[in-house]
mmCIF file of C-alpha atoms in Angstrom:
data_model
loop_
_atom_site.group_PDB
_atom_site.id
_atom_site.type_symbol
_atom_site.label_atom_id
_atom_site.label_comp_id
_atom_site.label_asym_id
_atom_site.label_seq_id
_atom_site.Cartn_x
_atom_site.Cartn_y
_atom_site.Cartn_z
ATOM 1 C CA UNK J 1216 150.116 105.555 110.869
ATOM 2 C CA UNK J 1217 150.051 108.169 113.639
ATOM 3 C CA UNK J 1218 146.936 108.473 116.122
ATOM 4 C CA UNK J 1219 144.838 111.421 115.802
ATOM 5 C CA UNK J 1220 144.429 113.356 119.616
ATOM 6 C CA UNK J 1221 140.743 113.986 119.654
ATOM 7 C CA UNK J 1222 140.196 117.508 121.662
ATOM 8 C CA UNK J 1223 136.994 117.167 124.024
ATOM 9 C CA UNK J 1224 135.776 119.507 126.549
ATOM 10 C CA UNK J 1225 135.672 117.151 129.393
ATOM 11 C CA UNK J 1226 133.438 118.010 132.290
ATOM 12 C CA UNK J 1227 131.820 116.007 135.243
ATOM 13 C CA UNK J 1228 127.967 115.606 134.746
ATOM 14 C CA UNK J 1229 125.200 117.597 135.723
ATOM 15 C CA UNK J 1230 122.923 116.217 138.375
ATOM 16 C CA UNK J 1231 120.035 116.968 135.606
ATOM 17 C CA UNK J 1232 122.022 114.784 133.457
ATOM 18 C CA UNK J 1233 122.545 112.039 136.230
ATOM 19 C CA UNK J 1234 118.700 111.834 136.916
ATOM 20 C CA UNK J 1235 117.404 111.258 133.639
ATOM 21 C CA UNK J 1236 120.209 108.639 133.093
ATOM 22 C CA UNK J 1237 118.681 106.877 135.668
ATOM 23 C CA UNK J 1238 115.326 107.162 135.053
ATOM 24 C CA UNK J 1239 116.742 105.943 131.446
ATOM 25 C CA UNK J 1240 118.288 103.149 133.307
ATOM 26 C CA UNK J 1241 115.247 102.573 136.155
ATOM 27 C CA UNK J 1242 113.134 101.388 133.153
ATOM 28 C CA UNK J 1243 115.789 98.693 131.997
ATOM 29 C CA UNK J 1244 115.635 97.406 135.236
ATOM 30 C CA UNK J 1245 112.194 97.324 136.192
ATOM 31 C CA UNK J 1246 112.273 94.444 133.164
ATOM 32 C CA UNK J 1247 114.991 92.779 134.305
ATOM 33 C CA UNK J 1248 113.042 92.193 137.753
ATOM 34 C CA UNK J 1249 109.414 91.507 135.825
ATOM 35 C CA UNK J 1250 111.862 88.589 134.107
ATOM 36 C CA UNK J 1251 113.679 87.644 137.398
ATOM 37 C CA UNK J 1252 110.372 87.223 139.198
ATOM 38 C CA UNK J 1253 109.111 85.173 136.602
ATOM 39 C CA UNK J 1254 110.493 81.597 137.936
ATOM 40 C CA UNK J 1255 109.436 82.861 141.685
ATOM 41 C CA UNK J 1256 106.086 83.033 140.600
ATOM 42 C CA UNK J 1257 105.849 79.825 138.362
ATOM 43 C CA UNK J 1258 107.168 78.022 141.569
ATOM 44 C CA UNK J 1259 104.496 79.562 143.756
ATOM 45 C CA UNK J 1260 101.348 78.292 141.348
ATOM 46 C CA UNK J 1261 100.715 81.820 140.053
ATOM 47 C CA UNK J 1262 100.525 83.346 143.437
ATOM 48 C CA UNK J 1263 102.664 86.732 143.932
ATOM 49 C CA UNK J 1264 105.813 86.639 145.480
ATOM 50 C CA UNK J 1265 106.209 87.873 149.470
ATOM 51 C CA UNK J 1266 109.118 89.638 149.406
ATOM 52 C CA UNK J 1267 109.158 89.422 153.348
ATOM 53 C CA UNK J 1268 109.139 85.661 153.448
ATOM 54 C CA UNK J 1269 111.543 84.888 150.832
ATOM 55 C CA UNK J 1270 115.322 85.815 151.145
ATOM 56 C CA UNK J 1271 116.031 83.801 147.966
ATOM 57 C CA UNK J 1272 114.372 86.240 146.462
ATOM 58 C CA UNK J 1273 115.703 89.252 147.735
ATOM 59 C CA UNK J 1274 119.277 87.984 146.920
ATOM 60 C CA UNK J 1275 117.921 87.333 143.326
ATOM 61 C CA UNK J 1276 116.649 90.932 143.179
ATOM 62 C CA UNK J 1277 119.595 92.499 144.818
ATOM 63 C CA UNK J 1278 122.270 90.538 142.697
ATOM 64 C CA UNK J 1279 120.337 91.221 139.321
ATOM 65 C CA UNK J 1280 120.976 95.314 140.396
ATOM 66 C CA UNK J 1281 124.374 94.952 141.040
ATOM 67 C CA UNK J 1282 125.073 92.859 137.848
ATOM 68 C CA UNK J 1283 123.566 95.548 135.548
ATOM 69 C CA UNK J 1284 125.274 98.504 136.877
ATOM 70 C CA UNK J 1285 128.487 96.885 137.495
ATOM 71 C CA UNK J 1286 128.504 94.685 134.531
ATOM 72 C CA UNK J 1287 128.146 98.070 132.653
ATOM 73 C CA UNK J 1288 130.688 100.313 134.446
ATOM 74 C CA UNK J 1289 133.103 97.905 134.392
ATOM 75 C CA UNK J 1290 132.918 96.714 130.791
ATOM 76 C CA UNK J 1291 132.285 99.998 128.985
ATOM 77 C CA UNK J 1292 132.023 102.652 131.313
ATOM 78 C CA UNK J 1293 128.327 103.158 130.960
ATOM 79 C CA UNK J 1294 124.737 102.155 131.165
ATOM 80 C CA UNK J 1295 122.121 102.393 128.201
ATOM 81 C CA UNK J 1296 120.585 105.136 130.012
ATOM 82 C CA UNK J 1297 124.061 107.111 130.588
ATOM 83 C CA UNK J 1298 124.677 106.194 126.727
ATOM 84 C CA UNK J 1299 121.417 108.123 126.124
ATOM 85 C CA UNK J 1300 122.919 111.433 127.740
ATOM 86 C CA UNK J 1301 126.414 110.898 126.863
ATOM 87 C CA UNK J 1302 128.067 110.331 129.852
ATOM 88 C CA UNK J 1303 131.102 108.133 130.883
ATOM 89 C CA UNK J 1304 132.028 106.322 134.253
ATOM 90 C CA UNK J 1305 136.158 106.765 134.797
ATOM 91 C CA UNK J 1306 138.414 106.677 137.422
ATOM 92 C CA UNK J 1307 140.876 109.252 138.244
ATOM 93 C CA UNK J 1308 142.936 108.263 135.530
ATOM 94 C CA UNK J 1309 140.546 108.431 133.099
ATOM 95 C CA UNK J 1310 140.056 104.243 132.318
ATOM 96 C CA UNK J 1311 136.511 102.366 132.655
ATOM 97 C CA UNK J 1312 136.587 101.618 136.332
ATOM 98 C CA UNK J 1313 137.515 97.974 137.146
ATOM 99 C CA UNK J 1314 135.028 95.522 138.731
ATOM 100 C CA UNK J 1315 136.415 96.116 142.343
ATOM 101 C CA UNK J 1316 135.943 99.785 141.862
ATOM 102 C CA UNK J 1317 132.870 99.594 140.165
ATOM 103 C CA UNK J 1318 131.439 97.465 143.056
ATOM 104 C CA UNK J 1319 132.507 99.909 145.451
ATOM 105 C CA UNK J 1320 130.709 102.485 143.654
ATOM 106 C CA UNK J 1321 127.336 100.732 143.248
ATOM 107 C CA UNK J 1322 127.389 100.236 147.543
ATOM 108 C CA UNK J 1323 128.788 103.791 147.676
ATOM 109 C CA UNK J 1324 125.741 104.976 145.740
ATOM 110 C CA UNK J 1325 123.507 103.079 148.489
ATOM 111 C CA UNK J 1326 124.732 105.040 150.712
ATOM 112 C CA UNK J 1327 124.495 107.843 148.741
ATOM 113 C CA UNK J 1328 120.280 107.307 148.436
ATOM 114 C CA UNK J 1329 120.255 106.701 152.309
ATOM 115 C CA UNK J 1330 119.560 110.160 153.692
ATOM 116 C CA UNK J 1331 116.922 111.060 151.261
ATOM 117 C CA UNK J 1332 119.735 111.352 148.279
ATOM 118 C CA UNK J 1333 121.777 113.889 150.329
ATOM 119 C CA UNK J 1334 124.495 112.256 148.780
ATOM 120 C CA UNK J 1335 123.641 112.733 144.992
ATOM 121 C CA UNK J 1336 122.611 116.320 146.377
ATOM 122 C CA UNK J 1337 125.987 117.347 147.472
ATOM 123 C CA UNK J 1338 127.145 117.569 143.947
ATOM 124 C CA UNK J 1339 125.498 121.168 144.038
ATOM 125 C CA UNK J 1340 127.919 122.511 146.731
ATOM 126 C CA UNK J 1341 130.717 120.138 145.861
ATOM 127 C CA UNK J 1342 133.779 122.068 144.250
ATOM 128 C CA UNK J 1343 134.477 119.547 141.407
ATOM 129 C CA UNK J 1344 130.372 118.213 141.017
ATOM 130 C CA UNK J 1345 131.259 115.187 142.536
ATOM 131 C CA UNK J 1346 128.746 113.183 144.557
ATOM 132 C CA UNK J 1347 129.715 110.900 147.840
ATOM 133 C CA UNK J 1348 129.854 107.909 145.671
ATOM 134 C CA UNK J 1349 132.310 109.051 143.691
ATOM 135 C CA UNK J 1350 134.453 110.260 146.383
ATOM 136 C CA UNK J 1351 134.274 107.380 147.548
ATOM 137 C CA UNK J 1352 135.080 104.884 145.048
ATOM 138 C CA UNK J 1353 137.402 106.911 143.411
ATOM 139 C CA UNK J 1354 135.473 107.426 140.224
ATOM 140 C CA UNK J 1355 133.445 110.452 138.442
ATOM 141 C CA UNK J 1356 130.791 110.689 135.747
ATOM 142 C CA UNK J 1357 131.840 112.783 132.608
ATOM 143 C CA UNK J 1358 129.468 114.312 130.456
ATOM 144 C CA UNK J 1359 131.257 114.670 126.477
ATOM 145 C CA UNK J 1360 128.897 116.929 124.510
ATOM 146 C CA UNK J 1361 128.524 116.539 120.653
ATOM 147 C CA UNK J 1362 131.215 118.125 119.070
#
């Protein structure tokens, strides 16, 4: 049986592209951290959570981030939202990134969002489209159109 070589125009992603993945993606996890809060608040009586008094919580909210995006990137190569605009996380060799590297990315990408998303912004100047994050972690976002 021989493998067929599929032919795909292969091209970094748009930062058009990269938004509405995460606004795809921003929704997912805005109901991951309704659910997280969930025990917080039962604890409390009802009352709302202070996220100023309670590192616990913090950590909770911080670590459920992380585990989405990386848990993604590293087991498939994408979100649901990046699914949604066919796009693909890879390293420079072209292979789903590897928890290490996909960590990297994700505080990377914080850094990134620091100075008012210069950092997703300098894809526009950037010779090969590619943001600080993936600079960075050694990584880049590929956009495969229908055939």
């Amino acid at each position: 049986m021989t493998k067929r070589l599929e032919t795909r125009q292969i091209q970094n992603a748009g930062l058009l592209r990269r938004v509405a993945a995460m606004l795809y993606d921003l929704l997912l996890i805005v109901a991951l951290l309704f659910l997280a809060t969930i025990p917080f608040v039962a604890v409390r009586g009802g009352e709302p959570v202070e996220t100023g008094e309670n590192l616990l919580y913090r950590v909770v909210i911080v670590l459920v981030i992380y585990a989405f995006f990386v848990g993604f990137w590293s087991r498939s190569g994408r979100t649901l939202g990046m699914q949604s605009w066919r796009l693909q996380l890879e390293d420079n060799n072209g292979n789903v990134p590897s928890v290490g590297r996909a960590s990297l990315r994700f505080a990377a990408s914080l850094l990134s969002w620091i100075p008012l998303g210069l950092g997703f912004i300098w894809q526009l100047w950037d010779p090969q489209q590619l943001t600080w994050h993936d600079r960075i972690s050694g990584t880049h976002l590929v956009y495969y159109p229908k055939e």
